[in-house]
JSON list of C-alpha atoms and ligand atoms in Angstrom, two decimals:
[
{"chain": "E", "resi": 1, "resn": "MET", "atom": "CA", "xyz": [-0.01, 0.00, 0.09]},
{"chain": "E", "resi": 2, "resn": "ASP", "atom": "CA", "xyz": [0.90, 3.52, -0.33]},
{"chain": "E", "resi": 3, "resn": "PHE", "atom": "CA", "xyz": [1.66, 5.12, 3.13]},
{"chain": "E", "resi": 4, "resn": "THR", "atom": "CA", "xyz": [0.58, 8.60, 2.39]},
{"chain": "E", "resi": 5, "resn": "LEU", "atom": "CA", "xyz": [-2.77, 9.92, 3.79]},
{"chain": "E", "resi": 6, "resn": "GLU", "atom": "CA", "xyz": [-5.44, 10.95, 1.16]},
{"chain": "E", "resi": 7, "resn": "PRO", "atom": "CA", "xyz": [-6.31, 14.68, 1.63]},
{"chain": "E", "resi": 8, "resn": "LEU", "atom": "CA", "xyz": [-9.33, 15.66, 3.58]},
{"chain": "E", "resi": 9, "resn": "PRO", "atom": "CA", "xyz": [-12.49, 15.93, 1.41]},
{"chain": "E", "resi": 10, "resn": "PHE", "atom": "CA", "xyz": [-13.20, 19.37, 2.65]},
{"chain": "E", "resi": 11, "resn": "ALA", "atom": "CA", "xyz": [-11.20, 22.52, 4.02]},
{"chain": "E", "resi": 12, "resn": "GLU", "atom": "CA", "xyz": [-10.11, 22.29, 7.49]},
{"chain": "E", "resi": 13, "resn": "ASP", "atom": "CA", "xyz": [-12.48, 25.06, 8.67]},
{"chain": "E", "resi": 14, "resn": "ALA", "atom": "CA", "xyz": [-15.41, 23.85, 6.67]},
{"chain": "E", "resi": 15, "resn": "LEU", "atom": "CA", "xyz": [-17.19, 22.00, 9.50]},
{"chain": "E", "resi": 16, "resn": "GLU", "atom": "CA", "xyz": [-17.34, 25.22, 11.52]},
{"chain": "E", "resi": 17, "resn": "PRO", "atom": "CA", "xyz": [-19.13, 26.04, 13.90]},
{"chain": "E", "resi": 18, "resn": "HIS", "atom": "CA", "xyz": [-20.08, 22.31, 14.53]},
{"chain": "E", "resi": 19, "resn": "ILE", "atom": "CA", "xyz": [-16.54, 20.98, 14.51]},
{"chain": "E", "resi": 20, "resn": "SER", "atom": "CA", "xyz": [-13.86, 23.57, 14.86]},
{"chain": "E", "resi": 21, "resn": "GLN", "atom": "CA", "xyz": [-10.79, 24.02, 12.52]},
{"chain": "E", "resi": 22, "resn": "ARG", "atom": "CA", "xyz": [-8.64, 23.30, 15.50]},
{"chain": "E", "resi": 23, "resn": "THR", "atom": "CA", "xyz": [-10.27, 19.88, 16.17]},
{"chain": "E", "resi": 24, "resn": "VAL", "atom": "CA", "xyz": [-9.99, 18.95, 12.42]},
{"chain": "E", "resi": 25, "resn": "GLU", "atom": "CA", "xyz": [-6.26, 20.00, 12.38]},
{"chain": "E", "resi": 26, "resn": "PHE", "atom": "CA", "xyz": [-5.32, 17.89, 15.47]},
{"chain": "E", "resi": 27, "resn": "HIS", "atom": "CA", "xyz": [-7.70, 15.05, 14.37]},
{"chain": "E", "resi": 28, "resn": "TYR", "atom": "CA", "xyz": [-6.31, 14.80, 10.88]},
{"chain": "E", "resi": 29, "resn": "HIS", "atom": "CA", "xyz": [-2.64, 15.96, 11.16]},
{"chain": "E", "resi": 30, "resn": "LYS", "atom": "CA", "xyz": [-1.81, 14.45, 14.57]},
{"chain": "E", "resi": 31, "resn": "HIS", "atom": "CA", "xyz": [-4.24, 11.46, 15.13]},
{"chain": "E", "resi": 32, "resn": "HIS", "atom": "CA", "xyz": [-4.95, 10.23, 11.69]},
{"chain": "E", "resi": 33, "resn": "LYS", "atom": "CA", "xyz": [-1.50, 10.89, 10.24]},
{"chain": "E", "resi": 34, "resn": "GLY", "atom": "CA", "xyz": [-0.04, 9.38, 13.54]},
{"chain": "E", "resi": 35, "resn": "TYR", "atom": "CA", "xyz": [-1.63, 6.07, 12.95]},
{"chain": "E", "resi": 36, "resn": "MET", "atom": "CA", "xyz": [-0.34, 6.03, 9.32]},
{"chain": "E", "resi": 37, "resn": "THR", "atom": "CA", "xyz": [3.28, 6.95, 10.41]},
{"chain": "E", "resi": 38, "resn": "LYS", "atom": "CA", "xyz": [3.16, 4.15, 13.04]},
{"chain": "E", "resi": 39, "resn": "LEU", "atom": "CA", "xyz": [1.84, 1.66, 10.61]},
{"chain": "E", "resi": 40, "resn": "ASP", "atom": "CA", "xyz": [4.63, 2.60, 8.09]},
{"chain": "E", "resi": 41, "resn": "LYS", "atom": "CA", "xyz": [7.25, 2.08, 10.72]},
{"chain": "E", "resi": 42, "resn": "ALA", "atom": "CA", "xyz": [5.94, -1.11, 12.11]},
{"chain": "E", "resi": 43, "resn": "LEU", "atom": "CA", "xyz": [5.84, -2.60, 8.45]},
{"chain": "E", "resi": 44, "resn": "GLU", "atom": "CA", "xyz": [9.32, -1.35, 7.67]},
{"chain": "E", "resi": 45, "resn": "ASN", "atom": "CA", "xyz": [10.77, -4.80, 6.88]},
{"chain": "E", "resi": 46, "resn": "ASP", "atom": "CA", "xyz": [7.48, -6.72, 6.55]},
{"chain": "E", "resi": 47, "resn": "GLU", "atom": "CA", "xyz": [5.92, -8.34, 3.43]},
{"chain": "E", "resi": 48, "resn": "ARG", "atom": "CA", "xyz": [2.54, -7.06, 4.39]},
{"chain": "E", "resi": 49, "resn": "ARG", "atom": "CA", "xyz": [3.88, -3.60, 2.94]},
{"chain": "E", "resi": 50, "resn": "ALA", "atom": "CA", "xyz": [2.72, -4.85, -0.35]},
{"chain": "E", "resi": 51, "resn": "MET", "atom": "CA", "xyz": [-0.76, -5.57, 0.71]},
{"chain": "E", "resi": 52, "resn": "SER", "atom": "CA", "xyz": [-3.75, -3.21, 0.53]},
{"chain": "E", "resi": 53, "resn": "LEU", "atom": "CA", "xyz": [-4.97, -1.58, 3.76]},
{"chain": "E", "resi": 54, "resn": "GLU", "atom": "CA", "xyz": [-7.88, -4.06, 3.78]},
{"chain": "E", "resi": 55, "resn": "GLN", "atom": "CA", "xyz": [-5.62, -6.98, 3.46]},
{"chain": "E", "resi": 56, "resn": "ILE", "atom": "CA", "xyz": [-3.34, -5.84, 6.21]},
{"chain": "E", "resi": 57, "resn": "MET", "atom": "CA", "xyz": [-6.43, -5.41, 8.62]},
{"chain": "E", "resi": 58, "resn": "ARG", "atom": "CA", "xyz": [-7.60, -8.96, 7.65]},
{"chain": "E", "resi": 59, "resn": "THR", "atom": "CA", "xyz": [-4.29, -10.52, 8.37]},
{"chain": "E", "resi": 60, "resn": "SER", "atom": "CA", "xyz": [-2.98, -8.64, 11.45]},
{"chain": "E", "resi": 61, "resn": "GLN", "atom": "CA", "xyz": [-3.50, -8.38, 15.09]},
{"chain": "E", "resi": 62, "resn": "GLY", "atom": "CA", "xyz": [-2.21, -6.22, 17.86]},
{"chain": "E", "resi": 63, "resn": "GLY", "atom": "CA", "xyz": [-0.46, -2.91, 16.99]},
{"chain": "E", "resi": 64, "resn": "ILE", "atom": "CA", "xyz": [-0.39, -3.51, 13.30]},
{"chain": "E", "resi": 65, "resn": "PHE", "atom": "CA", "xyz": [-4.08, -4.20, 13.18]},
{"chain": "E", "resi": 66, "resn": "ASN", "atom": "CA", "xyz": [-4.87, -1.21, 15.41]},
{"chain": "E", "resi": 67, "resn": "ASN", "atom": "CA", "xyz": [-2.87, 1.33, 13.24]},
{"chain": "E", "resi": 68, "resn": "ALA", "atom": "CA", "xyz": [-4.18, -0.06, 10.00]},
{"chain": "E", "resi": 69, "resn": "ALA", "atom": "CA", "xyz": [-7.89, -0.03, 11.20]},
{"chain": "E", "resi": 70, "resn": "GLN", "atom": "CA", "xyz": [-7.49, 3.50, 12.60]},
{"chain": "E", "resi": 71, "resn": "VAL", "atom": "CA", "xyz": [-6.12, 4.67, 9.16]},
{"chain": "E", "resi": 72, "resn": "TRP", "atom": "CA", "xyz": [-9.18, 3.05, 7.43]},
{"chain": "E", "resi": 73, "resn": "ASN", "atom": "CA", "xyz": [-11.73, 4.15, 10.12]},
{"chain": "E", "resi": 74, "resn": "HIS", "atom": "CA", "xyz": [-10.60, 7.80, 9.96]},
{"chain": "E", "resi": 75, "resn": "SER", "atom": "CA", "xyz": [-10.67, 7.82, 6.09]},
{"chain": "E", "resi": 76, "resn": "PHE", "atom": "CA", "xyz": [-14.20, 6.59, 6.25]},
{"chain": "E", "resi": 77, "resn": "TYR", "atom": "CA", "xyz": [-15.16, 8.95, 8.88]},
{"chain": "E", "resi": 78, "resn": "TRP", "atom": "CA", "xyz": [-13.94, 12.02, 6.94]},
{"chain": "E", "resi": 79, "resn": "GLN", "atom": "CA", "xyz": [-16.21, 10.85, 4.17]},
{"chain": "E", "resi": 80, "resn": "SER", "atom": "CA", "xyz": [-19.19, 10.19, 6.46]},
{"chain": "E", "resi": 81, "resn": "ILE", "atom": "CA", "xyz": [-19.40, 13.86, 7.46]},
{"chain": "E", "resi": 82, "resn": "ALA", "atom": "CA", "xyz": [-19.50, 16.92, 5.21]},
{"chain": "E", "resi": 83, "resn": "PRO", "atom": "CA", "xyz": [-20.23, 20.57, 5.32]},
{"chain": "E", "resi": 84, "resn": "SER", "atom": "CA", "xyz": [-23.61, 21.77, 4.44]},
{"chain": "E", "resi": 85, "resn": "SER", "atom": "CA", "xyz": [-24.98, 18.17, 4.19]},
{"chain": "E", "resi": 86, "resn": "SER", "atom": "CA", "xyz": [-28.62, 17.52, 3.34]},
{"chain": "E", "resi": 87, "resn": "THR", "atom": "CA", "xyz": [-30.16, 16.74, 6.69]},
{"chain": "E", "resi": 88, "resn": "GLU", "atom": "CA", "xyz": [-31.87, 13.57, 5.54]},
{"chain": "E", "resi": 89, "resn": "PRO", "atom": "CA", "xyz": [-31.22, 10.99, 2.84]},
{"chain": "E", "resi": 90, "resn": "SER", "atom": "CA", "xyz": [-33.11, 11.71, -0.39]},
{"chain": "E", "resi": 91, "resn": "ALA", "atom": "CA", "xyz": [-35.86, 9.55, -1.74]},
{"chain": "E", "resi": 92, "resn": "GLY", "atom": "CA", "xyz": [-34.46, 6.12, -2.94]},
{"chain": "E", "resi": 93, "resn": "ALA", "atom": "CA", "xyz": [-33.20, 2.76, -1.98]},
{"chain": "E", "resi": 94, "resn": "LEU", "atom": "CA", "xyz": [-31.40, 3.69, 1.22]},
{"chain": "E", "resi": 95, "resn": "ARG", "atom": "CA", "xyz": [-34.25, 5.77, 2.54]},
{"chain": "E", "resi": 96, "resn": "ASP", "atom": "CA", "xyz": [-36.67, 2.94, 1.63]},
{"chain": "E", "resi": 97, "resn": "GLN", "atom": "CA", "xyz": [-34.47, 0.48, 3.62]},
{"chain": "E", "resi": 98, "resn": "ILE", "atom": "CA", "xyz": [-34.24, 2.95, 6.57]},
{"chain": "E", "resi": 99, "resn": "GLU", "atom": "CA", "xyz": [-37.95, 3.34, 6.67]},
{"chain": "E", "resi": 100, "resn": "ARG", "atom": "CA", "xyz": [-38.47, -0.50, 6.52]},
{"chain": "E", "resi": 101, "resn": "ASP", "atom": "CA", "xyz": [-35.87, -1.27, 9.26]},
{"chain": "E", "resi": 102, "resn": "PHE", "atom": "CA", "xyz": [-36.16, 1.71, 11.65]},
{"chain": "E", "resi": 103, "resn": "GLY", "atom": "CA", "xyz": [-39.54, 3.26, 10.71]},
{"chain": "E", "resi": 104, "resn": "SER", "atom": "CA", "xyz": [-38.22, 6.66, 9.92]},
{"chain": "E", "resi": 105, "resn": "VAL", "atom": "CA", "xyz": [-35.04, 8.70, 9.45]},
{"chain": "E", "resi": 106, "resn": "ALA", "atom": "CA", "xyz": [-35.66, 10.44, 12.82]},
{"chain": "E", "resi": 107, "resn": "ALA", "atom": "CA", "xyz": [-35.86, 6.90, 14.52]},
{"chain": "E", "resi": 108, "resn": "LEU", "atom": "CA", "xyz": [-32.61, 5.99, 12.86]},
{"chain": "E", "resi": 109, "resn": "LYS", "atom": "CA", "xyz": [-30.89, 9.09, 13.98]},
{"chain": "E", "resi": 110, "resn": "LYS", "atom": "CA", "xyz": [-32.11, 8.58, 17.56]},
{"chain": "E", "resi": 111, "resn": "GLU", "atom": "CA", "xyz": [-30.74, 4.88, 17.51]},
{"chain": "E", "resi": 112, "resn": "LEU", "atom": "CA", "xyz": [-27.35, 6.20, 16.20]},
{"chain": "E", "resi": 113, "resn": "HIS", "atom": "CA", "xyz": [-27.36, 8.75, 18.91]},
{"chain": "E", "resi": 114, "resn": "THR", "atom": "CA", "xyz": [-28.27, 6.26, 21.61]},
{"chain": "E", "resi": 115, "resn": "VAL", "atom": "CA", "xyz": [-25.71, 3.72, 20.49]},
{"chain": "E", "resi": 116, "resn": "ALA", "atom": "CA", "xyz": [-22.92, 6.34, 19.95]},
{"chain": "E", "resi": 117, "resn": "ALA", "atom": "CA", "xyz": [-23.56, 7.95, 23.31]},
{"chain": "E", "resi": 118, "resn": "GLY", "atom": "CA", "xyz": [-23.69, 4.55, 25.08]},
{"chain": "E", "resi": 119, "resn": "ALA", "atom": "CA", "xyz": [-20.49, 3.21, 23.71]},
{"chain": "E", "resi": 120, "resn": "PHE", "atom": "CA", "xyz": [-18.14, 2.81, 26.69]},
{"chain": "E", "resi": 121, "resn": "GLY", "atom": "CA", "xyz": [-14.66, 4.41, 26.29]},
{"chain": "E", "resi": 122, "resn": "SER", "atom": "CA", "xyz": [-13.09, 5.00, 22.87]},
{"chain": "E", "resi": 123, "resn": "GLY", "atom": "CA", "xyz": [-14.69, 3.65, 19.68]},
{"chain": "E", "resi": 124, "resn": "TRP", "atom": "CA", "xyz": [-16.92, 4.15, 16.76]},
{"chain": "E", "resi": 125, "resn": "ALA", "atom": "CA", "xyz": [-20.65, 3.94, 16.03]},
{"chain": "E", "resi": 126, "resn": "TRP", "atom": "CA", "xyz": [-21.67, 2.59, 12.54]},
{"chain": "E", "resi": 127, "resn": "LEU", "atom": "CA", "xyz": [-24.68, 2.27, 10.24]},
{"chain": "E", "resi": 128, "resn": "VAL", "atom": "CA", "xyz": [-24.08, -1.01, 8.41]},
{"chain": "E", "resi": 129, "resn": "PHE", "atom": "CA", "xyz": [-25.94, -3.22, 6.02]},
{"chain": "E", "resi": 130, "resn": "ASP", "atom": "CA", "xyz": [-25.97, -6.89, 6.90]},
{"chain": "E", "resi": 131, "resn": "ARG", "atom": "CA", "xyz": [-25.90, -8.78, 3.60]},
{"chain": "E", "resi": 132, "resn": "ASP", "atom": "CA", "xyz": [-27.11, -12.00, 5.01]},
{"chain": "E", "resi": 133, "resn": "LYS", "atom": "CA", "xyz": [-30.07, -10.68, 7.00]},
{"chain": "E", "resi": 134, "resn": "LYS", "atom": "CA", "xyz": [-30.67, -7.86, 4.26]},
{"chain": "E", "resi": 135, "resn": "CYS", "atom": "CA", "xyz": [-31.15, -5.33, 6.94]},
{"chain": "E", "resi": 136, "resn": "LEU", "atom": "CA", "xyz": [-29.55, -2.13, 8.35]},
{"chain": "E", "resi": 137, "resn": "GLN", "atom": "CA", "xyz": [-28.04, -2.14, 11.83]},
{"chain": "E", "resi": 138, "resn": "VAL", "atom": "CA", "xyz": [-26.67, 0.30, 14.18]},
{"chain": "E", "resi": 139, "resn": "ILE", "atom": "CA", "xyz": [-23.64, -0.86, 16.04]},
{"chain": "E", "resi": 140, "resn": "SER", "atom": "CA", "xyz": [-20.56, 0.27, 17.96]},
{"chain": "E", "resi": 141, "resn": "THR", "atom": "CA", "xyz": [-17.04, -0.99, 18.03]},
{"chain": "E", "resi": 142, "resn": "SER", "atom": "CA", "xyz": [-14.27, -0.47, 20.66]},
{"chain": "E", "resi": 143, "resn": "ASP", "atom": "CA", "xyz": [-11.06, 1.24, 20.17]},
{"chain": "E", "resi": 144, "resn": "ALA", "atom": "CA", "xyz": [-9.74, 0.46, 16.53]},
{"chain": "E", "resi": 145, "resn": "GLU", "atom": "CA", "xyz": [-12.27, -2.35, 15.77]},
{"chain": "E", "resi": 146, "resn": "ASN", "atom": "CA", "xyz": [-14.48, -2.02, 12.76]},
{"chain": "E", "resi": 147, "resn": "PRO", "atom": "CA", "xyz": [-17.25, -4.07, 11.44]},
{"chain": "E", "resi": 148, "resn": "LEU", "atom": "CA", "xyz": [-15.88, -4.55, 7.87]},
{"chain": "E", "resi": 149, "resn": "SER", "atom": "CA", "xyz": [-16.44, -8.25, 6.82]},
{"chain": "E", "resi": 150, "resn": "ASP", "atom": "CA", "xyz": [-17.92, -10.31, 3.82]},
{"chain": "E", "resi": 151, "resn": "THR", "atom": "CA", "xyz": [-21.40, -10.03, 5.37]},
{"chain": "E", "resi": 152, "resn": "CYS", "atom": "CA", "xyz": [-21.17, -6.53, 6.85]},
{"chain": "E", "resi": 153, "resn": "LEU", "atom": "CA", "xyz": [-21.09, -3.47, 4.64]},
{"chain": "E", "resi": 154, "resn": "PRO", "atom": "CA", "xyz": [-20.35, -0.16, 6.48]},
{"chain": "E", "resi": 155, "resn": "LEU", "atom": "CA", "xyz": [-22.37, 2.78, 5.32]},
{"chain": "E", "resi": 156, "resn": "LEU", "atom": "CA", "xyz": [-21.23, 5.41, 7.61]},
{"chain": "E", "resi": 157, "resn": "THR", "atom": "CA", "xyz": [-19.36, 6.01, 10.95]},
{"chain": "E", "resi": 158, "resn": "ILE", "atom": "CA", "xyz": [-19.01, 8.36, 13.82]},
{"chain": "E", "resi": 159, "resn": "ASP", "atom": "CA", "xyz": [-15.90, 8.72, 15.68]},
{"chain": "E", "resi": 160, "resn": "VAL", "atom": "CA", "xyz": [-16.61, 8.74, 19.38]},
{"chain": "E", "resi": 161, "resn": "TRP", "atom": "CA", "xyz": [-13.02, 8.96, 20.63]},
{"chain": "E", "resi": 162, "resn": "GLU", "atom": "CA", "xyz": [-12.74, 11.99, 22.89]},
{"chain": "E", "resi": 163, "resn": "HIS", "atom": "CA", "xyz": [-10.21, 13.56, 20.48]},
{"chain": "E", "resi": 164, "resn": "ALA", "atom": "CA", "xyz": [-13.04, 13.93, 18.05]},
{"chain": "E", "resi": 165, "resn": "TYR", "atom": "CA", "xyz": [-14.91, 16.40, 20.22]},
{"chain": "E", "resi": 166, "resn": "TYR", "atom": "CA", "xyz": [-13.12, 17.30, 23.41]},
{"chain": "E", "resi": 167, "resn": "LEU", "atom": "CA", "xyz": [-11.67, 20.63, 22.30]},
{"chain": "E", "resi": 168, "resn": "ASP", "atom": "CA", "xyz": [-15.24, 21.71, 21.09]},
{"chain": "E", "resi": 169, "resn": "TYR", "atom": "CA", "xyz": [-17.61, 19.97, 23.54]},
{"chain": "E", "resi": 170, "resn": "GLN", "atom": "CA", "xyz": [-15.32, 18.83, 26.37]},
{"chain": "E", "resi": 171, "resn": "ASN", "atom": "CA", "xyz": [-17.11, 15.90, 27.97]},
{"chain": "E", "resi": 172, "resn": "ASP", "atom": "CA", "xyz": [-20.43, 16.44, 26.35]},
{"chain": "E", "resi": 173, "resn": "ARG", "atom": "CA", "xyz": [-20.41, 13.68, 23.74]},
{"chain": "E", "resi": 174, "resn": "GLY", "atom": "CA", "xyz": [-24.15, 14.12, 23.35]},
{"chain": "E", "resi": 175, "resn": "ALA", "atom": "CA", "xyz": [-23.83, 17.70, 22.00]},
{"chain": "E", "resi": 176, "resn": "TYR", "atom": "CA", "xyz": [-21.19, 16.54, 19.43]},
{"chain": "E", "resi": 177, "resn": "LEU", "atom": "CA", "xyz": [-23.53, 13.74, 18.30]},
{"chain": "E", "resi": 178, "resn": "ASP", "atom": "CA", "xyz": [-26.41, 16.21, 18.00]},
{"chain": "E", "resi": 179, "resn": "ALA", "atom": "CA", "xyz": [-24.30, 18.43, 15.64]},
{"chain": "E", "resi": 180, "resn": "VAL", "atom": "CA", "xyz": [-22.96, 15.58, 13.59]},
{"chain": "E", "resi": 181, "resn": "LEU", "atom": "CA", "xyz": [-26.40, 13.90, 13.28]},
{"chain": "E", "resi": 182, "resn": "ASP", "atom": "CA", "xyz": [-28.30, 17.13, 12.56]},
{"chain": "E", "resi": 183, "resn": "LYS", "atom": "CA", "xyz": [-25.85, 18.99, 10.46]},
{"chain": "E", "resi": 184, "resn": "LEU", "atom": "CA", "xyz": [-22.91, 16.92, 9.15]},
{"chain": "E", "resi": 185, "resn": "ILE", "atom": "CA", "xyz": [-23.99, 13.30, 8.21]},
{"chain": "E", "resi": 186, "resn": "ASN", "atom": "CA", "xyz": [-22.98, 12.78, 4.69]},
{"chain": "E", "resi": 187, "resn": "TRP", "atom": "CA", "xyz": [-26.11, 10.88, 3.45]},
{"chain": "E", "resi": 188, "resn": "GLU", "atom": "CA", "xyz": [-24.86, 10.90, -0.15]},
{"chain": "E", "resi": 189, "resn": "PHE", "atom": "CA", "xyz": [-21.85, 8.81, 0.97]},
{"chain": "E", "resi": 190, "resn": "ALA", "atom": "CA", "xyz": [-24.01, 6.46, 2.81]},
{"chain": "E", "resi": 191, "resn": "GLU", "atom": "CA", "xyz": [-26.28, 6.13, -0.28]},
{"chain": "E", "resi": 192, "resn": "ALA", "atom": "CA", "xyz": [-23.23, 5.45, -2.63]},
{"chain": "E", "resi": 193, "resn": "ASN", "atom": "CA", "xyz": [-21.99, 2.75, -0.01]},
{"chain": "E", "resi": 194, "resn": "PHE", "atom": "CA", "xyz": [-25.52, 1.14, 0.06]},
{"chain": "E", "resi": 195, "resn": "GLY", "atom": "CA", "xyz": [-25.57, 1.14, -3.64]},
{"chain": "E", "resi": 196, "resn": "SER", "atom": "CA", "xyz": [-22.32, -0.80, -3.96]},
{"chain": "E", "resi": 197, "resn": "GLN", "atom": "CA", "xyz": [-23.78, -3.77, -2.00]},
{"chain": "E", "resi": 198, "resn": "GLY", "atom": "CA", "xyz": [-24.33, -5.88, -5.23]},
{"chain": "E", "resi": 199, "resn": "SER", "atom": "CA", "xyz": [-27.27, -8.27, -5.16]},
{"chain": "F", "resi": 1, "resn": "MN3", "atom": "MN1", "xyz": [-10.40, 9.90, 15.66]}
]
């Protein structure tokens, strides 16, 4: 794999006032980049250097898994949020599936809020599509874990590590989640992921 970080999909101040430029700077240049730097160093003389990031995650444990997964999770997070997002998914396949599985978009947002707020310690909240059960689910993972597998297709994620919100909201994770869920969720990204499920 190429050990350079892809650029942010928006300007560093573009999420203001919901997520500050200072948070995005630290989050991207220190945390996200830090995981990539550590992964690069850990794989210095390792045949896994030639693998894709996804292959490295599948075949590694411990520090190498943690750094690889955190690189992947953060790239996915930066795409899961966007400035001036539409507040709801537009009419279409994902919206139909949301209404089937949760009743409404509002109920899905409430479930995301509950799961993300209730996740103990550091981790991630996810909207995923279960290919076996053919349904959407909201789940959380701890630390660097992610739900990526043959049966589980991630559609969007919310970072609930404290570094994602502490500078802006201190210990009030709920206020950060309100801002993300009401103003920043990139429904077009979730729709594109949902559309890639195959059949
Ligand atoms: Mn983070």
